[in-house]
Amino acid sequence: MKKMQFANGTAKWSGIADRTAAFVQTEQMMDRVNWAKFVDLFRSQPDAPTGWRGEYWGKQMRGAALVYRYTQNESLYEVLTATVKDLLSTQEENGRISSYKREGEFDSWDLWCRKYVMLGCMYYMEICKDEDFKAQITQALCRHADYIIDHIGPDKKSILKASRSWGGVNSVSILEPIVRLYKLTNDKKYLDFAEYIISTGGADGYNIFECACENKLLPYQYGISKAYEVMSCFEGLMEYALITDNQR
């Protein structure tokens, strides 16, 4: 199995698609004030007990990196590079980058938000031109993930219990960037952690992965019907299938 993607700047659209890319680039992605507000959430850590504002930076970066791949706008690249550096400056000595304070971590939407920290950085790395900076980001991501692995897993807190919503599928969806981190580093502990996540079945009380394999139910019948978060879990499972060539 192989993923295909266009090289940066090689695709060109016309009409509303091109106008939309230009609009979001100018009106949203280039807004340095907005980026700063998103990063400041990791300094003030206001999300506990039930917030998810920590998702904003990574979601915006994922979209912005894709927009840059299309437009090749150097001013946009400078804005994105600056906000990644700002984000990395919020990393604590123990590796945490979280919108939750320590006393409220690994609950509610904390892992969901940490997932988007990782994905945002990884999408930026796909457009980054500075190999030294990419290495710095990778090191920061490893520290970020290692802190999670130190607290979540077998004989630790179950990833299914690191949320109070939707059977934990929001937390399980961190599978995708964990697999991507293994691809970046070839460090087996990240593959092992990914396999632990898969072994949980994806949701407390429901094995959504087994449901898909059996193919007897429609996805809304899997027991957890929050489509966005469930789909995010399967994105991680697909990444795992690609690197392991696991046909099942």
Coordinates of C-alpha atoms in Angstrom, one line a residue:
M1 CA 0.0 0.0 0.0
K2 CA 1.3 3.4 -0.9
K3 CA 0.1 7.0 -0.5
M4 CA 0.5 9.4 -3.3
Q5 CA 0.7 13.2 -3.1
F6 CA 1.6 16.1 -5.4
A7 CA 4.9 17.9 -4.9
N8 CA 4.5 21.3 -3.3
G9 CA 3.3 23.9 -5.8
T10 CA 2.7 21.5 -8.7
A11 CA -1.1 21.5 -8.6
K12 CA -3.2 24.5 -9.8
W13 CA -6.9 25.0 -9.5
S14 CA -9.3 27.5 -11.1
G15 CA -12.5 29.2 -10.1
I16 CA -13.9 29.0 -6.6
A17 CA -11.3 26.5 -5.4
D18 CA -8.5 28.9 -6.2
R19 CA -10.4 31.9 -4.8
T20 CA -11.1 30.1 -1.6
A21 CA -7.5 29.2 -1.0
A22 CA -6.5 32.8 -1.6
F23 CA -9.2 34.0 0.7
V24 CA -8.4 31.8 3.7
Q25 CA -4.7 32.5 3.2
T26 CA -5.2 36.3 3.4
E27 CA -8.0 36.5 5.9
Q28 CA -7.1 33.7 8.3
M29 CA -3.8 32.0 7.8
M30 CA -1.8 35.3 7.7
D31 CA -3.3 36.6 10.9
R32 CA -0.3 36.7 13.4
V33 CA -2.5 37.9 16.2
N34 CA -4.8 34.9 15.9
W35 CA -1.8 32.5 15.8
A36 CA -0.4 34.1 19.0
K37 CA -3.8 33.7 20.7
F38 CA -3.8 30.0 19.8
V39 CA -0.2 29.5 21.1
D40 CA -1.0 31.4 24.4
L41 CA -3.5 28.7 25.3
F42 CA -0.5 26.4 26.0
R43 CA 0.9 29.0 28.4
S44 CA -2.3 29.9 30.2
Q45 CA -3.6 26.2 30.1
P46 CA -7.3 27.2 30.5
D47 CA -9.0 24.0 29.2
A48 CA -9.5 21.8 32.2
P49 CA -11.9 20.3 33.1
T50 CA -13.7 20.0 29.8
G51 CA -12.3 22.4 27.2
W52 CA -10.8 21.7 23.8
R53 CA -9.3 25.0 22.8
G54 CA -5.9 23.3 22.5
E55 CA -7.0 21.8 19.2
Y56 CA -7.1 25.2 17.5
W57 CA -3.4 25.7 16.7
G58 CA -2.9 22.2 15.2
K59 CA -6.1 22.3 13.1
Q60 CA -5.2 25.7 11.8
M61 CA -1.6 24.7 11.0
R62 CA -2.7 21.5 9.2
G63 CA -4.9 23.6 6.9
A64 CA -2.3 26.4 6.6
A65 CA 0.4 23.9 5.6
L66 CA -1.8 22.5 2.9
V67 CA -2.7 26.0 1.7
Y68 CA 1.1 26.9 1.5
R69 CA 1.8 23.7 -0.5
Y70 CA -0.7 25.0 -3.0
T71 CA 0.1 28.8 -3.1
Q72 CA 3.9 28.7 -2.3
N73 CA 3.4 32.2 -0.7
E74 CA 6.6 33.1 1.1
S75 CA 4.9 35.5 3.5
L76 CA 2.6 32.7 4.6
Y77 CA 5.7 30.5 5.1
E78 CA 7.3 33.1 7.4
V79 CA 4.1 33.4 9.5
L80 CA 3.9 29.6 9.9
T81 CA 7.5 29.2 10.8
A82 CA 7.2 32.0 13.4
T83 CA 4.2 30.4 15.1
V84 CA 5.9 26.9 15.2
K85 CA 8.8 28.5 17.0
D86 CA 6.4 30.3 19.3
L87 CA 4.6 26.9 20.1
L88 CA 7.9 25.2 20.8
S89 CA 8.7 27.9 23.3
T90 CA 5.7 26.7 25.4
Q91 CA 7.2 23.2 25.9
E92 CA 7.7 22.4 29.6
E93 CA 10.9 20.8 30.9
N94 CA 9.2 17.5 31.1
G95 CA 8.1 17.6 27.5
R96 CA 4.5 18.6 28.0
I97 CA 2.8 20.9 25.5
S98 CA -0.8 21.0 26.8
S99 CA -3.7 23.4 27.2
Y100 CA -4.5 21.5 30.5
K101 CA -2.7 22.2 33.8
R102 CA -0.9 19.2 35.3
E103 CA -3.5 18.6 38.0
G104 CA -6.2 18.2 35.3
E105 CA -4.2 16.4 32.6
F106 CA -5.1 13.2 30.8
D107 CA -8.8 13.8 31.1
S108 CA -11.6 15.1 28.9
W109 CA -10.1 16.5 25.6
D110 CA -6.4 16.8 26.7
L111 CA -5.1 14.0 24.5
W112 CA -7.2 15.2 21.6
C113 CA -5.6 18.6 21.9
R114 CA -2.1 17.1 22.2
K115 CA -2.8 15.1 19.1
Y116 CA -3.4 18.3 17.2
V117 CA -0.1 19.8 18.5
M118 CA 1.7 16.8 17.0
L119 CA -0.3 16.8 13.7
G120 CA 0.2 20.6 13.3
C121 CA 3.9 20.3 13.7
M122 CA 4.1 17.3 11.4
Y123 CA 2.2 19.0 8.6
Y124 CA 4.5 22.0 8.9
M125 CA 7.5 19.7 8.7
E126 CA 6.2 18.7 5.2
I127 CA 6.8 22.2 4.0
C128 CA 9.8 23.1 6.2
K129 CA 12.9 24.0 4.2
D130 CA 15.3 24.0 7.2
E131 CA 16.6 20.6 8.1
D132 CA 18.0 21.7 11.4
F133 CA 14.7 23.2 12.4
K134 CA 12.9 20.0 11.3
A135 CA 15.3 18.0 13.6
Q136 CA 14.5 20.4 16.5
I137 CA 10.7 19.9 15.9
T138 CA 11.2 16.1 15.8
Q139 CA 13.1 16.2 19.1
A140 CA 10.3 18.3 20.7
L141 CA 7.7 15.9 19.4
C142 CA 9.6 12.9 20.9
R143 CA 9.7 14.6 24.3
H144 CA 6.0 15.5 24.0
A145 CA 5.1 11.9 23.1
D146 CA 7.5 10.4 25.7
Y147 CA 5.7 12.2 28.5
I148 CA 2.4 10.8 27.3
I149 CA 3.8 7.2 27.1
D150 CA 5.2 7.6 30.7
H151 CA 1.6 8.1 31.9
I152 CA -0.6 6.2 29.5
G153 CA -0.5 2.5 28.7
P154 CA -0.5 -1.0 30.2
D155 CA -0.1 -0.8 34.0
K156 CA -0.7 2.9 33.7
K157 CA -3.8 5.0 33.0
S158 CA -5.8 3.4 30.2
I159 CA -6.1 5.6 27.2
L160 CA -9.8 4.8 27.2
K161 CA -10.0 6.4 30.6
A162 CA -8.2 9.6 29.6
S163 CA -11.4 11.1 28.5
R164 CA -14.9 11.4 29.8
S165 CA -16.6 11.6 26.3
W166 CA -17.5 9.1 23.6
G167 CA -15.9 6.1 25.1
G168 CA -12.5 7.7 24.8
V169 CA -12.3 7.7 21.0
N170 CA -11.1 11.3 21.1
S171 CA -8.1 10.2 23.1
V172 CA -7.5 7.1 21.0
S173 CA -7.3 9.3 17.9
I174 CA -3.7 10.3 18.9
L175 CA -2.9 7.0 17.2
E176 CA -2.3 8.9 13.9
P177 CA 0.6 11.2 15.0
I178 CA 2.1 8.4 17.1
V179 CA 2.4 6.2 14.0
R180 CA 3.7 9.2 12.1
L181 CA 6.3 9.8 14.8
Y182 CA 7.5 6.2 14.4
K183 CA 7.9 6.9 10.7
L184 CA 10.0 9.9 11.5
T185 CA 12.2 8.3 14.1
N186 CA 12.1 4.5 13.5
D187 CA 12.0 4.3 17.3
K188 CA 10.1 1.1 18.2
K189 CA 8.6 2.5 21.4
Y190 CA 6.3 4.6 19.3
L191 CA 5.2 1.5 17.2
D192 CA 4.7 -0.4 20.5
F193 CA 2.6 2.5 21.8
A194 CA 0.5 2.5 18.6
E195 CA -0.1 -1.2 18.9
Y196 CA -1.2 -0.7 22.6
I197 CA -3.7 1.9 21.4
I198 CA -5.0 -0.4 18.7
S199 CA -5.3 -3.3 21.2
T200 CA -7.8 -1.3 23.3
G201 CA -10.3 -1.6 20.5
G202 CA -10.7 2.2 20.2
A203 CA -13.6 2.8 22.6
D204 CA -14.5 1.8 26.1
G205 CA -17.0 -1.0 25.8
Y206 CA -16.9 -1.2 22.0
N207 CA -14.2 -2.5 19.6
I208 CA -14.7 -0.2 16.7
F209 CA -11.8 -1.7 14.8
E210 CA -13.3 -5.2 15.1
C211 CA -16.7 -3.9 14.0
A212 CA -15.1 -2.6 10.8
C213 CA -13.2 -5.8 10.2
E214 CA -16.4 -7.9 10.6
N215 CA -18.3 -5.6 8.3
K216 CA -21.7 -6.5 9.7
L217 CA -22.7 -3.1 11.0
L218 CA -22.8 0.4 9.5
P219 CA -20.4 2.8 11.2
Y220 CA -23.2 4.6 13.1
Q221 CA -24.0 1.2 14.7
Y222 CA -20.5 0.7 16.2
G223 CA -21.7 1.8 19.6
I224 CA -19.9 5.2 19.4
S225 CA -21.6 7.4 16.9
K226 CA -19.4 10.6 17.1
A227 CA -18.4 10.4 13.5
Y228 CA -15.5 13.0 13.5
E229 CA -13.6 11.4 16.4
V230 CA -14.3 7.8 15.2
M231 CA -13.0 8.8 11.7
S232 CA -9.9 10.3 13.3
C233 CA -9.2 6.9 14.9
F234 CA -9.5 5.1 11.6
E235 CA -7.1 7.6 10.0
G236 CA -4.5 6.4 12.6
L237 CA -5.4 2.8 11.8
M238 CA -4.8 3.4 8.1
E239 CA -1.4 5.0 8.9
Y240 CA -0.5 1.8 10.9
A241 CA -1.7 -0.4 8.0
L242 CA 0.5 1.5 5.6
I243 CA 3.7 1.2 7.6
T244 CA 3.2 -2.5 8.6
D245 CA 1.5 -3.7 5.3
N246 CA -1.0 -5.3 7.6
Q247 CA -3.8 -6.3 5.2
R248 CA -6.3 -7.0 8.0

